[in-house]
């Protein structure tokens, strides 16, 4: 396992549409272990998508404090409910936060590490993290959801980042 450097803008890896995982083999299991280790290397990190460490594959991990880690392979949002305005940040856009619209609750589905299909129903931070990390797989960043760039604010680096 290894802790990887997080890619930041304007790294082109962040703007590619990531490829579907076809077989969950040893290399995918190693990627997941590396992603979990990289995420847990800093307690402010609550989620990570493979493109953020330069791997263009559809794999995300989420680690909300005091909850079990979630690993999703080839994930997608299957249901969204409601709308809310919330502050968001990203490890790949360090030092900034912005107010964007996210769903109040979402249902995501994908495969776990054993290839079994799982569904995650979430609200709060977990719903936000699922939307944020799945956006990364489509080359999208939260700043793309801003109404305008002057809604972006500088922050201290300790705040929660996805
Ligand atoms: Zn992010």
PDB file of C-alpha atoms and ligand atoms in Angstrom:
ATOM      1  CA  UNK A   1       0.000   0.000   0.000  1.00  0.00           C
ATOM      2  CA  UNK A   2       1.078   3.548  -0.529  1.00  0.00           C
ATOM      3  CA  UNK A   3      -0.021   7.107   0.039  1.00  0.00           C
ATOM      4  CA  UNK A   4      -0.326   8.897  -3.286  1.00  0.00           C
ATOM      5  CA  UNK A   5       0.011  12.565  -4.116  1.00  0.00           C
ATOM      6  CA  UNK A   6      -3.388  14.127  -4.781  1.00  0.00           C
ATOM      7  CA  UNK A   7      -3.629  15.633  -8.260  1.00  0.00           C
ATOM      8  CA  UNK A   8      -4.718  19.260  -8.276  1.00  0.00           C
ATOM      9  CA  UNK A   9      -5.957  21.638 -10.951  1.00  0.00           C
ATOM     10  CA  UNK A  10      -4.981  22.100 -13.746  1.00  0.00           C
ATOM     11  CA  UNK A  11      -3.898  18.400 -13.908  1.00  0.00           C
ATOM     12  CA  UNK A  12      -5.654  16.917 -16.991  1.00  0.00           C
ATOM     13  CA  UNK A  13      -6.324  13.636 -15.085  1.00  0.00           C
ATOM     14  CA  UNK A  14      -9.092  15.509 -13.257  1.00  0.00           C
ATOM     15  CA  UNK A  15     -10.915  16.351 -16.478  1.00  0.00           C
ATOM     16  CA  UNK A  16     -11.017  12.901 -18.099  1.00  0.00           C
ATOM     17  CA  UNK A  17     -14.048  10.627 -18.084  1.00  0.00           C
ATOM     18  CA  UNK A  18     -12.836   7.575 -16.176  1.00  0.00           C
ATOM     19  CA  UNK A  19     -13.212   4.058 -17.620  1.00  0.00           C
ATOM     20  CA  UNK A  20     -15.430   1.322 -16.196  1.00  0.00           C
ATOM     21  CA  UNK A  21     -13.706  -1.450 -14.260  1.00  0.00           C
ATOM     22  CA  UNK A  22     -14.205  -4.706 -16.186  1.00  0.00           C
ATOM     23  CA  UNK A  23     -12.677  -7.210 -13.748  1.00  0.00           C
ATOM     24  CA  UNK A  24     -12.045  -6.766 -10.041  1.00  0.00           C
ATOM     25  CA  UNK A  25      -8.578  -8.308 -10.020  1.00  0.00           C
ATOM     26  CA  UNK A  26      -5.536  -7.861  -7.801  1.00  0.00           C
ATOM     27  CA  UNK A  27      -4.615  -4.542  -9.398  1.00  0.00           C
ATOM     28  CA  UNK A  28      -8.062  -3.098  -8.553  1.00  0.00           C
ATOM     29  CA  UNK A  29      -7.836  -4.397  -4.977  1.00  0.00           C
ATOM     30  CA  UNK A  30      -4.407  -2.775  -4.651  1.00  0.00           C
ATOM     31  CA  UNK A  31      -5.784   0.481  -6.095  1.00  0.00           C
ATOM     32  CA  UNK A  32      -8.589   0.438  -3.485  1.00  0.00           C
ATOM     33  CA  UNK A  33      -6.119  -0.222  -0.645  1.00  0.00           C
ATOM     34  CA  UNK A  34      -3.936   2.668  -1.861  1.00  0.00           C
ATOM     35  CA  UNK A  35      -6.955   4.967  -2.162  1.00  0.00           C
ATOM     36  CA  UNK A  36      -8.119   4.128   1.387  1.00  0.00           C
ATOM     37  CA  UNK A  37      -4.619   4.720   2.745  1.00  0.00           C
ATOM     38  CA  UNK A  38      -4.298   8.012   0.848  1.00  0.00           C
ATOM     39  CA  UNK A  39      -7.711   9.165   2.121  1.00  0.00           C
ATOM     40  CA  UNK A  40      -6.935   8.234   5.737  1.00  0.00           C
ATOM     41  CA  UNK A  41      -3.512   9.908   5.590  1.00  0.00           C
ATOM     42  CA  UNK A  42      -5.281  13.128   6.607  1.00  0.00           C
ATOM     43  CA  UNK A  43      -8.319  13.201   8.939  1.00  0.00           C
ATOM     44  CA  UNK A  44      -9.899  16.052   6.942  1.00  0.00           C
ATOM     45  CA  UNK A  45     -10.294  13.807   3.878  1.00  0.00           C
ATOM     46  CA  UNK A  46     -13.726  12.180   3.676  1.00  0.00           C
ATOM     47  CA  UNK A  47     -13.660  10.871   0.117  1.00  0.00           C
ATOM     48  CA  UNK A  48     -11.433  10.159  -2.850  1.00  0.00           C
ATOM     49  CA  UNK A  49     -11.946   9.205  -6.490  1.00  0.00           C
ATOM     50  CA  UNK A  50      -9.320   7.254  -8.494  1.00  0.00           C
ATOM     51  CA  UNK A  51      -8.690  10.120 -10.989  1.00  0.00           C
ATOM     52  CA  UNK A  52      -7.491  12.230  -8.040  1.00  0.00           C
ATOM     53  CA  UNK A  53      -4.446   9.938  -7.800  1.00  0.00           C
ATOM     54  CA  UNK A  54      -4.071   9.854 -11.582  1.00  0.00           C
ATOM     55  CA  UNK A  55      -5.893   6.547 -12.256  1.00  0.00           C
ATOM     56  CA  UNK A  56      -8.660   6.904 -14.841  1.00  0.00           C
ATOM     57  CA  UNK A  57     -10.953   4.163 -13.502  1.00  0.00           C
ATOM     58  CA  UNK A  58     -14.443   4.327 -11.972  1.00  0.00           C
ATOM     59  CA  UNK A  59     -13.580   3.667  -8.327  1.00  0.00           C
ATOM     60  CA  UNK A  60     -14.441   5.842  -5.305  1.00  0.00           C
ATOM     61  CA  UNK A  61     -13.892   5.546  -1.559  1.00  0.00           C
ATOM     62  CA  UNK A  62     -15.700   7.472   1.180  1.00  0.00           C
ATOM     63  CA  UNK A  63     -14.678   7.657   4.820  1.00  0.00           C
ATOM     64  CA  UNK A  64     -17.017   9.699   6.975  1.00  0.00           C
ATOM     65  CA  UNK A  65     -15.747   9.901  10.590  1.00  0.00           C
ATOM     66  CA  UNK A  66     -17.322   7.237  12.861  1.00  0.00           C
ATOM     67  CA  UNK A  67     -18.898   5.397   9.914  1.00  0.00           C
ATOM     68  CA  UNK A  68     -17.634   2.368   7.998  1.00  0.00           C
ATOM     69  CA  UNK A  69     -15.635   3.164   4.863  1.00  0.00           C
ATOM     70  CA  UNK A  70     -17.548   2.786   1.608  1.00  0.00           C
ATOM     71  CA  UNK A  71     -15.896   1.458  -1.562  1.00  0.00           C
ATOM     72  CA  UNK A  72     -17.868   1.655  -4.814  1.00  0.00           C
ATOM     73  CA  UNK A  73     -16.741   0.360  -8.194  1.00  0.00           C
ATOM     74  CA  UNK A  74     -18.549   1.624 -11.336  1.00  0.00           C
ATOM     75  CA  UNK A  75     -20.902   3.715  -9.169  1.00  0.00           C
ATOM     76  CA  UNK A  76     -23.876   5.721 -10.310  1.00  0.00           C
ATOM     77  CA  UNK A  77     -26.578   7.848  -8.715  1.00  0.00           C
ATOM     78  CA  UNK A  78     -29.926   6.130  -9.331  1.00  0.00           C
ATOM     79  CA  UNK A  79     -32.175   8.499  -7.374  1.00  0.00           C
ATOM     80  CA  UNK A  80     -31.981  12.078  -6.121  1.00  0.00           C
ATOM     81  CA  UNK A  81     -34.441  13.843  -3.859  1.00  0.00           C
ATOM     82  CA  UNK A  82     -34.720  17.488  -2.883  1.00  0.00           C
ATOM     83  CA  UNK A  83     -32.246  20.295  -3.233  1.00  0.00           C
ATOM     84  CA  UNK A  84     -30.094  22.233  -0.764  1.00  0.00           C
ATOM     85  CA  UNK A  85     -27.411  24.901  -0.915  1.00  0.00           C
ATOM     86  CA  UNK A  86     -24.222  23.746   0.839  1.00  0.00           C
ATOM     87  CA  UNK A  87     -20.562  24.623   1.191  1.00  0.00           C
ATOM     88  CA  UNK A  88     -18.179  22.271  -0.574  1.00  0.00           C
ATOM     89  CA  UNK A  89     -14.437  21.869  -0.995  1.00  0.00           C
ATOM     90  CA  UNK A  90     -12.152  19.495  -2.889  1.00  0.00           C
ATOM     91  CA  UNK A  91      -8.668  18.109  -2.285  1.00  0.00           C
ATOM     92  CA  UNK A  92      -7.940  18.770  -5.947  1.00  0.00           C
ATOM     93  CA  UNK A  93      -8.869  22.468  -5.623  1.00  0.00           C
ATOM     94  CA  UNK A  94      -6.941  23.223  -2.428  1.00  0.00           C
ATOM     95  CA  UNK A  95      -7.594  26.314  -0.387  1.00  0.00           C
ATOM     96  CA  UNK A  96     -11.094  27.108  -1.673  1.00  0.00           C
ATOM     97  CA  UNK A  97     -14.721  26.477  -0.822  1.00  0.00           C
ATOM     98  CA  UNK A  98     -17.933  27.402  -2.582  1.00  0.00           C
ATOM     99  CA  UNK A  99     -21.693  27.222  -2.107  1.00  0.00           C
ATOM    100  CA  UNK A 100     -23.373  24.867  -4.569  1.00  0.00           C
ATOM    101  CA  UNK A 101     -26.661  23.028  -4.959  1.00  0.00           C
ATOM    102  CA  UNK A 102     -26.743  19.340  -4.104  1.00  0.00           C
ATOM    103  CA  UNK A 103     -29.577  16.875  -3.579  1.00  0.00           C
ATOM    104  CA  UNK A 104     -30.931  16.417  -0.052  1.00  0.00           C
ATOM    105  CA  UNK A 105     -30.726  12.656  -0.378  1.00  0.00           C
ATOM    106  CA  UNK A 106     -29.442  10.227  -2.981  1.00  0.00           C
ATOM    107  CA  UNK A 107     -29.383   6.522  -3.720  1.00  0.00           C
ATOM    108  CA  UNK A 108     -26.185   5.280  -5.333  1.00  0.00           C
ATOM    109  CA  UNK A 109     -25.414   1.828  -6.627  1.00  0.00           C
ATOM    110  CA  UNK A 110     -22.207   0.107  -7.606  1.00  0.00           C
ATOM    111  CA  UNK A 111     -20.108  -2.955  -6.913  1.00  0.00           C
ATOM    112  CA  UNK A 112     -18.240  -3.657  -3.706  1.00  0.00           C
ATOM    113  CA  UNK A 113     -14.713  -5.092  -3.647  1.00  0.00           C
ATOM    114  CA  UNK A 114     -16.110  -8.613  -4.116  1.00  0.00           C
ATOM    115  CA  UNK A 115     -18.112  -7.679  -7.196  1.00  0.00           C
ATOM    116  CA  UNK A 116     -21.441  -7.758  -5.351  1.00  0.00           C
ATOM    117  CA  UNK A 117     -23.944  -5.059  -6.291  1.00  0.00           C
ATOM    118  CA  UNK A 118     -24.717  -2.725  -3.409  1.00  0.00           C
ATOM    119  CA  UNK A 119     -27.034   0.244  -2.955  1.00  0.00           C
ATOM    120  CA  UNK A 120     -26.287   3.123  -0.613  1.00  0.00           C
ATOM    121  CA  UNK A 121     -29.112   5.413   0.497  1.00  0.00           C
ATOM    122  CA  UNK A 122     -27.760   8.579   2.015  1.00  0.00           C
ATOM    123  CA  UNK A 123     -28.435  12.106   3.170  1.00  0.00           C
ATOM    124  CA  UNK A 124     -26.208  14.718   4.810  1.00  0.00           C
ATOM    125  CA  UNK A 125     -22.456  14.587   4.229  1.00  0.00           C
ATOM    126  CA  UNK A 126     -22.568  11.075   2.770  1.00  0.00           C
ATOM    127  CA  UNK A 127     -25.035  12.114   0.040  1.00  0.00           C
ATOM    128  CA  UNK A 128     -22.841  15.113  -0.764  1.00  0.00           C
ATOM    129  CA  UNK A 129     -19.710  12.915  -0.869  1.00  0.00           C
ATOM    130  CA  UNK A 130     -21.365  10.374  -3.209  1.00  0.00           C
ATOM    131  CA  UNK A 131     -22.378  13.101  -5.674  1.00  0.00           C
ATOM    132  CA  UNK A 132     -18.968  14.784  -5.394  1.00  0.00           C
ATOM    133  CA  UNK A 133     -16.885  11.629  -5.941  1.00  0.00           C
ATOM    134  CA  UNK A 134     -19.062  10.320  -8.794  1.00  0.00           C
ATOM    135  CA  UNK A 135     -18.698  13.741 -10.466  1.00  0.00           C
ATOM    136  CA  UNK A 136     -14.911  13.197 -10.371  1.00  0.00           C
ATOM    137  CA  UNK A 137     -15.364  10.034 -12.481  1.00  0.00           C
ATOM    138  CA  UNK A 138     -17.019  12.166 -15.157  1.00  0.00           C
ATOM    139  CA  UNK A 139     -14.234  14.769 -15.141  1.00  0.00           C
ATOM    140  CA  UNK A 140     -16.406  17.181 -13.186  1.00  0.00           C
ATOM    141  CA  UNK A 141     -15.445  19.315 -10.188  1.00  0.00           C
ATOM    142  CA  UNK A 142     -17.697  21.094  -7.703  1.00  0.00           C
ATOM    143  CA  UNK A 143     -16.579  24.445  -9.127  1.00  0.00           C
ATOM    144  CA  UNK A 144     -18.480  23.489 -12.310  1.00  0.00           C
ATOM    145  CA  UNK A 145     -21.690  23.704 -10.234  1.00  0.00           C
ATOM    146  CA  UNK A 146     -20.987  27.272  -9.067  1.00  0.00           C
ATOM    147  CA  UNK A 147     -23.302  29.922 -10.452  1.00  0.00           C
ATOM    148  CA  UNK A 148     -20.230  32.127 -10.895  1.00  0.00           C
ATOM    149  CA  UNK A 149     -16.587  32.060  -9.850  1.00  0.00           C
ATOM    150  CA  UNK A 150     -17.121  34.898  -7.357  1.00  0.00           C
ATOM    151  CA  UNK A 151     -19.068  32.347  -5.252  1.00  0.00           C
ATOM    152  CA  UNK A 152     -15.680  30.720  -4.576  1.00  0.00           C
ATOM    153  CA  UNK A 153     -13.928  31.704  -1.329  1.00  0.00           C
ATOM    154  CA  UNK A 154     -10.452  31.134   0.074  1.00  0.00           C
ATOM    155  CA  UNK A 155     -10.253  28.966   3.177  1.00  0.00           C
ATOM    156  CA  UNK A 156      -7.758  27.684   5.697  1.00  0.00           C
ATOM    157  CA  UNK A 157      -6.476  24.244   4.632  1.00  0.00           C
ATOM    158  CA  UNK A 158      -7.858  22.384   7.708  1.00  0.00           C
ATOM    159  CA  UNK A 159     -11.481  22.347   6.603  1.00  0.00           C
ATOM    160  CA  UNK A 160     -13.155  19.173   5.352  1.00  0.00           C
ATOM    161  CA  UNK A 161     -12.301  18.300   1.776  1.00  0.00           C
ATOM    162  CA  UNK A 162     -13.662  15.613  -0.559  1.00  0.00           C
TER     163      UNK A 162
HETATM  164 ZN1  LIG B   1     -12.954  16.311  -4.903  1.00  0.00          ZN
END
